[in-house]
């Protein structure tokens, strides 16, 4: 198998090796050139040393920042500081040049805003290489966590006719011609002539289908892209983001909170154990407190308190918030961060929210005004998980659906599960990119996904 730079850096000196990658820098003098080469397998570059006299001048000229090269030579103990081995080059082939006049990644220290404009090239920077490797490691760890616990990975559909969160923030999916829409007699669009014979959209959440799975397989999770047409231009919102949604039969809200806490701690610990170089780099270059913050989360108990208790703390805080606080309001990021960062200094799981600010499916409490929802709030992020015990009573679910004047036409199959073998169950959704913001220390969600989709941006 072809070995990569990471393997050579961790290996022993040997003759006759080949390395391939992109040139980060070239420096040197008349006699010797030093090339820092990176192939994406690690944040660390391998140093390639060329005896200038033994190479064609034209070839050496083409070896500039960004060029792609193949080097054959010997892996030898390094004389210089900073690495234990280096490549003494014997042959170099230039696969692809990168004109120094036009290649945009010349100097270090580009702004994140500029790098977003060249999202096709930014994976070649140290920062984005680190972020994307951590993103991969977290995706793998998520599957491992659930697989080890016997959860079944259920593939829920991306195209759907139902609005799980009921917020009306869905992207429509249609093959109808917008310039020539079929109309019913009353002037409304005739979706029976559309591809699916009904009005469809991209899903905001796989939960509803996830619940169907849990009520057959016991414990399931889904992990896929979700789509929200909310016009939120914030550092924490994407129009296309990935979500992990487990759903568990026979879990009550306390079992749910235990799993939420265990899951996040597992993922953070996995990153600390398996992404050391990348986390060390990000701690040095992006967020000096990153490593400490990650260590503190895995070793601390999350605070659990009710929404009502949380509101009391905010009211007594004497703090001036941009959005005023009173019982019944939806908490803003500034409120969540006050509780987590200023008041408790650790992650908080808030429960028992007013039913009017939460979705229809949450289990109703006996007080008639709150539901068994849980939001996990994190330092720097605010809400990282939203979940709940689900309403399992057919009667209560139907009452809530009627109260909200929801259209049951597209939900009959969901309601059916409360008619046939209903059971107590719970689930949550973790925003994958919010998790990555926390684990990488990056401050804008656009910078933890390769190709972000936000209002007015869908390039690349
Ligand atoms: O709180 P939300 O809207 O909950 C649900 O969708 C439930 N159906 C999940 C479930 O119980 N199965 O979203 C869950 C999480 C949020 O806590 C947040 O981390 C993330 O998804 N999220 C977003 N991440 C990026 N951009 C957005 N626009 C997001 N909206 C939600
Ligand atoms: Mg939420």
XYZ file of C-alpha atoms and ligand atoms in Angstrom:
492
model
C 0.000 0.000 0.000
C 1.185 3.516 -0.748
C 2.477 5.078 2.445
C 1.843 8.684 3.322
C 3.843 11.449 4.944
C 2.379 10.700 8.363
C 3.698 7.122 8.165
C 7.185 8.263 7.162
C 7.358 10.901 9.903
C 6.520 8.232 12.461
C 8.820 5.663 10.870
C 12.489 4.715 10.702
C 15.089 5.842 8.139
C 15.071 3.739 4.969
C 16.301 3.987 1.406
C 14.239 4.158 -1.761
C 11.010 5.819 -0.661
C 8.472 7.963 -2.538
C 6.510 10.911 -1.150
C 3.853 12.899 -2.986
C 2.212 16.105 -1.882
C 1.820 19.858 -2.161
C 4.643 22.270 -1.537
C 4.064 24.513 1.467
C 7.357 26.434 1.250
C 10.728 26.253 -0.434
C 13.811 27.942 0.975
C 17.561 27.450 0.754
C 20.642 28.780 -1.019
C 22.785 28.153 -4.090
C 23.729 24.679 -2.955
C 20.770 23.212 -1.197
C 16.987 23.633 -1.274
C 14.602 22.694 1.547
C 11.027 21.918 0.574
C 8.272 21.581 3.185
C 5.861 19.031 1.721
C 2.352 18.193 2.956
C -0.047 15.511 1.712
C -2.957 16.093 4.090
C -2.300 12.971 6.168
C -1.059 15.119 9.084
C -0.609 18.744 10.043
C 3.158 18.124 9.949
C 5.203 18.654 6.784
C 8.041 16.435 5.737
C 11.270 18.189 4.841
C 12.694 17.371 1.430
C 16.350 18.242 0.936
C 17.689 18.737 -2.623
C 21.243 19.067 -3.642
C 20.772 21.897 -6.152
C 23.641 20.747 -8.382
C 22.024 17.367 -9.055
C 18.702 18.787 -10.332
C 17.643 20.475 -13.538
C 17.285 24.206 -12.846
C 13.967 24.316 -14.708
C 12.451 21.680 -12.422
C 13.596 23.445 -9.272
C 12.068 26.681 -10.565
C 8.689 25.006 -10.865
C 8.757 23.930 -7.240
C 6.897 26.852 -5.677
C 4.271 27.134 -2.942
C 1.168 25.174 -3.968
C 2.810 23.008 -6.630
C 2.226 19.262 -6.499
C 5.317 17.063 -6.690
C 6.480 13.474 -6.445
C 9.826 12.916 -4.734
C 11.905 9.753 -4.826
C 14.820 9.461 -2.428
C 15.964 8.227 0.948
C 14.430 8.787 4.354
C 17.391 9.824 6.514
C 17.893 11.110 10.063
C 17.496 14.894 9.981
C 20.372 17.198 10.839
C 18.073 20.140 11.475
C 15.844 20.887 14.422
C 12.109 20.267 14.288
C 12.008 16.811 12.709
C 13.689 13.478 13.304
C 13.671 12.331 9.655
C 13.782 14.058 6.284
C 13.866 13.033 2.638
C 17.120 13.295 0.746
C 15.767 13.730 -2.796
C 17.159 11.835 -5.758
C 14.429 12.430 -8.340
C 11.579 14.943 -8.450
C 8.647 14.989 -10.835
C 6.386 18.043 -10.928
C 2.788 16.864 -11.246
C 1.211 20.318 -11.275
C 2.690 23.800 -11.104
C 1.132 26.695 -9.137
C 2.035 30.045 -10.643
C 3.394 32.256 -7.813
C 1.817 35.306 -9.469
C -1.710 33.929 -9.170
C -1.782 31.135 -6.545
C -3.769 32.801 -3.721
C -2.306 30.926 -0.746
C 1.131 32.478 -0.787
C 1.581 33.995 2.624
C 0.363 32.664 5.916
C -2.224 34.462 7.997
C -5.103 35.011 5.578
C -8.366 36.125 7.161
C -11.127 33.538 7.560
C -13.344 35.775 5.407
C -10.837 35.698 2.554
C -10.425 31.936 2.859
C -14.205 31.478 2.536
C -13.962 33.132 -0.886
C -11.470 30.464 -1.938
C -13.168 27.493 -0.305
C -11.887 25.312 -3.170
C -8.303 25.865 -1.955
C -8.650 26.483 1.764
C -8.434 22.760 2.684
C -4.754 23.138 1.779
C -4.129 25.506 4.692
C -2.958 24.175 8.038
C -6.080 25.383 9.829
C -8.572 23.811 7.443
C -6.559 20.635 7.151
C -6.739 20.322 10.948
C -10.461 21.118 11.057
C -11.317 18.643 8.303
C -9.296 15.829 9.859
C -11.032 16.457 13.198
C -14.380 16.524 11.389
C -13.632 13.107 9.952
C -12.485 11.737 13.314
C -15.690 12.945 14.981
C -17.890 11.368 12.295
C -16.085 8.075 12.783
C -16.335 8.318 16.583
C -20.077 8.942 16.362
C -20.620 5.714 14.456
C -18.301 3.870 16.824
C -20.090 5.156 19.925
C -23.495 4.006 18.721
C -22.281 0.789 17.161
C -20.553 -0.197 20.417
C -23.851 0.402 22.228
C -25.857 -1.697 19.778
C -27.728 1.190 18.162
C -28.901 0.657 14.591
C -27.965 3.290 11.974
C -31.289 4.117 10.346
C -31.278 6.071 7.092
C -34.105 8.556 7.280
C -35.255 10.315 4.113
C -34.007 13.723 3.016
C -37.089 14.508 0.963
C -40.207 14.687 3.076
C -43.785 15.910 3.144
C -43.799 16.737 6.876
C -42.320 19.603 8.905
C -40.885 17.990 12.047
C -40.138 21.203 13.903
C -43.270 22.963 12.629
C -41.307 26.149 12.060
C -42.071 26.434 8.338
C -38.425 26.819 7.441
C -38.271 24.263 4.652
C -36.756 24.304 1.170
C -39.281 23.086 -1.373
C -38.485 20.181 -3.663
C -40.360 20.301 -6.949
C -40.004 19.517 -10.626
C -42.879 21.817 -11.562
C -42.002 24.603 -13.978
C -42.162 27.873 -11.984
C -43.131 29.743 -15.158
C -46.016 27.452 -15.863
C -47.524 26.120 -12.634
C -50.589 23.878 -12.784
C -53.413 25.475 -10.808
C -56.520 24.193 -9.083
C -59.835 25.952 -9.576
C -59.263 28.097 -6.497
C -55.958 29.341 -7.938
C -53.634 27.377 -5.631
C -50.891 25.183 -7.061
C -51.892 21.644 -8.011
C -49.147 19.599 -6.380
C -50.813 16.363 -7.420
C -49.082 16.997 -10.738
C -45.677 17.388 -9.062
C -43.044 14.646 -9.063
C -44.187 13.036 -5.807
C -47.846 13.874 -6.317
C -47.746 16.087 -3.240
C -45.959 19.082 -1.803
C -42.457 18.062 -0.626
C -39.420 19.689 0.971
C -35.928 18.939 2.209
C -36.056 17.633 5.753
C -35.277 19.783 8.813
C -34.810 16.669 10.978
C -34.933 12.888 10.670
C -36.606 12.536 14.056
C -40.135 11.576 13.077
C -38.942 8.652 10.973
C -36.323 7.948 13.655
C -39.141 7.435 16.163
C -40.707 4.849 13.863
C -37.378 3.019 13.839
C -36.995 3.130 17.622
C -40.442 1.627 18.043
C -39.283 -1.419 16.111
C -35.534 -1.727 16.585
C -35.304 -0.275 20.086
C -32.361 2.086 19.734
C -31.518 3.818 16.478
C -29.615 6.849 15.313
C -29.539 8.783 12.121
C -26.659 10.980 10.967
C -27.149 13.009 7.854
C -27.622 16.441 6.343
C -30.601 18.568 7.327
C -31.794 21.773 5.743
C -33.264 24.951 7.173
C -34.435 27.912 5.154
C -34.151 30.273 8.107
C -32.653 33.613 7.249
C -30.176 33.567 10.150
C -26.855 35.173 9.390
C -25.083 34.177 12.588
C -21.808 32.403 13.338
C -23.860 29.401 14.568
C -26.390 28.818 11.757
C -26.098 27.044 8.428
C -28.827 26.402 5.868
C -27.372 22.913 5.330
C -25.936 21.233 8.412
C -25.394 17.691 9.629
C -27.268 16.325 12.589
C -26.912 13.216 14.734
C -30.296 12.051 15.991
C -30.566 9.001 18.241
C -33.989 7.784 19.320
C -34.397 5.309 22.171
C -37.358 3.172 23.171
C -37.985 2.956 26.951
C -35.738 5.944 27.794
C -37.279 8.591 30.028
C -35.969 12.119 30.241
C -33.324 11.200 32.848
C -31.982 8.335 30.741
C -31.954 10.798 27.859
C -29.849 13.357 29.728
C -27.419 10.657 30.825
C -26.922 9.606 27.215
C -26.534 13.203 25.988
C -23.802 13.846 28.536
C -22.031 10.536 27.971
C -22.117 11.020 24.186
C -20.555 14.493 24.131
C -17.898 13.530 26.664
C -17.032 10.448 24.613
C -16.601 12.538 21.470
C -14.461 15.182 23.161
C -12.297 12.496 24.773
C -11.964 10.760 21.404
C -10.713 14.006 19.878
C -8.235 14.538 22.723
C -6.920 10.988 22.285
C -6.842 10.800 18.498
C -6.377 14.324 17.140
C -3.547 15.543 19.352
C -1.433 17.241 16.669
C -4.366 19.058 15.152
C -5.764 20.173 18.511
C -2.318 21.349 19.610
C -2.031 23.357 16.386
C -5.473 24.936 16.809
C -4.711 25.728 20.451
C -1.546 27.508 19.376
C -2.964 29.370 16.393
C -6.718 29.821 16.917
C -7.848 29.516 20.528
C -5.299 29.384 23.374
C -7.883 27.954 25.802
C -9.012 25.135 23.519
C -7.155 22.209 25.082
C -8.033 23.314 28.619
C -11.685 23.719 27.698
C -11.840 20.244 26.149
C -10.179 18.693 29.183
C -12.510 20.488 31.540
C -15.658 19.277 29.756
C -14.731 15.603 29.993
C -13.994 15.821 33.691
C -16.952 17.839 34.904
C -20.575 16.935 35.644
C -23.008 18.916 33.548
C -25.436 21.040 35.575
C -29.080 20.015 35.248
C -31.792 22.528 35.983
C -35.236 23.516 34.811
C -36.019 26.343 32.449
C -37.925 28.023 35.291
C -34.855 27.886 37.554
C -32.751 29.191 34.689
C -35.079 32.156 34.160
C -34.872 32.944 37.896
C -31.075 33.043 37.725
C -31.179 35.325 34.685
C -33.721 37.645 36.325
C -31.646 37.908 39.505
C -28.367 38.364 37.615
C -28.688 42.133 37.350
C -27.288 41.689 33.831
C -28.534 43.902 30.985
C -29.487 41.622 28.084
C -30.267 42.768 24.578
C -33.407 40.589 24.673
C -35.285 41.040 27.976
C -35.976 37.919 30.046
C -39.304 36.738 31.395
C -40.920 33.327 31.911
C -42.112 32.062 28.542
C -39.493 33.670 26.280
C -37.291 31.534 24.059
C -33.761 31.817 25.395
C -31.325 33.712 23.206
C -27.696 32.808 22.818
C -26.716 35.640 25.225
C -28.917 34.101 27.957
C -27.632 30.583 27.370
C -24.047 31.771 27.443
C -24.611 33.756 30.623
C -25.800 30.616 32.405
C -23.003 28.454 31.064
C -20.036 30.811 31.022
C -20.732 33.312 33.800
C -23.036 31.641 36.281
C -22.051 27.965 36.335
C -18.813 27.863 34.372
C -19.716 24.479 32.872
C -22.175 22.852 30.458
C -25.816 23.042 31.459
C -28.778 20.832 30.552
C -31.953 22.853 30.781
C -35.268 20.972 31.049
C -39.015 21.480 31.247
C -39.460 24.316 28.795
C -42.742 26.156 28.266
C -44.729 24.105 25.774
C -45.443 27.136 23.612
C -41.813 27.542 22.556
C -41.224 23.867 21.801
C -42.321 21.427 19.101
C -45.565 19.436 19.169
C -43.998 16.019 19.871
C -42.536 16.739 23.334
C -43.985 14.929 26.343
C -46.352 17.179 28.250
C -45.851 17.627 31.975
C -48.760 17.432 34.410
C -48.570 21.180 35.106
C -50.184 21.767 31.695
C -47.699 24.440 30.712
C -44.277 22.780 30.350
C -42.870 19.891 28.323
C -40.063 17.412 28.904
C -37.601 19.038 26.504
C -33.868 19.195 27.178
C -31.402 21.625 25.629
C -27.709 21.075 26.274
C -25.954 24.439 26.478
C -22.213 24.756 25.935
C -19.563 27.393 26.523
C -18.878 29.510 23.416
C -21.711 27.788 21.536
C -24.981 28.064 23.419
C -27.380 25.301 22.341
C -25.515 22.264 21.067
C -28.242 19.620 21.579
C -32.025 19.797 21.478
C -33.969 16.749 22.633
C -36.931 15.513 24.609
C -38.909 12.650 25.951
C -41.641 12.152 23.345
C -45.368 12.338 23.940
C -46.461 8.723 23.847
C -50.154 9.175 24.658
C -52.356 9.231 21.557
C -54.876 11.480 23.226
C -52.383 14.060 24.449
C -50.554 14.094 21.138
C -53.795 14.616 19.229
C -54.828 17.406 21.582
C -51.559 19.227 21.057
C -51.749 18.808 17.285
C -55.272 20.262 17.373
C -54.197 23.155 19.627
C -51.463 24.044 17.162
C -53.924 23.662 14.252
C -51.444 21.381 12.521
C -52.393 19.577 9.363
C -52.600 15.877 10.288
C -52.909 14.785 6.661
C -49.159 14.271 6.306
C -48.622 12.944 9.829
C -51.089 10.027 9.994
C -48.265 7.468 10.028
C -46.555 9.195 12.964
C -49.771 9.342 14.961
C -50.402 5.685 14.115
C -47.416 4.653 16.267
C -49.317 5.975 19.298
C -52.241 3.763 18.348
C -50.248 0.573 17.921
C -47.855 -0.455 20.670
C -46.946 3.030 21.821
C -44.132 3.211 24.359
C -42.220 5.747 26.419
C -39.258 6.927 24.344
C -36.823 9.800 23.970
C -34.332 11.241 21.529
C -32.138 14.194 20.743
C -30.414 16.022 17.915
C -26.786 17.115 18.126
C -25.742 19.726 15.564
C -22.539 18.259 14.103
C -21.063 21.634 13.171
C -21.860 23.081 16.623
C -19.937 20.172 18.123
C -17.073 20.924 15.741
C -17.051 24.587 16.736
C -16.475 23.416 20.275
C -13.874 20.781 19.481
C -11.833 22.924 17.070
C -12.116 26.303 18.800
C -13.113 27.914 15.495
C -15.504 30.795 15.961
C -17.635 30.700 12.815
C -19.711 27.701 11.756
C -18.866 28.451 8.100
C -15.321 27.358 8.900
C -16.037 23.850 10.202
C -17.816 22.518 7.088
C -15.988 22.186 3.771
C -18.495 24.068 1.638
C -20.933 26.141 3.723
C -24.469 26.927 2.621
C -25.847 30.146 4.100
C -28.286 32.801 2.843
C -27.033 34.087 -0.533
C -24.076 31.660 -0.586
C -23.998 28.370 -2.454
C -20.781 28.583 -4.434
C -18.364 25.680 -4.690
O -33.168 21.970 18.377
P -33.397 21.399 17.010
O -34.166 22.224 16.047
O -34.064 19.987 17.258
C -34.520 19.117 16.318
O -34.446 19.274 15.124
C -35.044 17.841 16.889
N -35.940 17.233 15.894
C -33.887 16.946 17.240
C -34.304 15.639 17.866
O -34.808 15.646 18.968
N -34.117 14.547 17.178
O -31.974 21.064 16.350
C -31.089 20.192 17.004
C -29.689 20.754 16.972
C -29.525 22.076 17.705
O -29.369 21.885 19.084
C -28.278 22.639 17.049
O -27.120 22.041 17.599
C -28.417 22.146 15.623
O -29.289 21.035 15.635
N -28.954 23.179 14.728
C -28.240 23.838 13.824
N -26.935 23.788 13.505
C -26.497 24.592 12.506
N -27.283 25.430 11.823
C -28.608 25.521 12.093
N -29.385 26.334 11.373
C -29.125 24.705 13.139
N -30.358 24.532 13.665
C -30.225 23.595 14.622
Mg -33.489 23.590 19.514
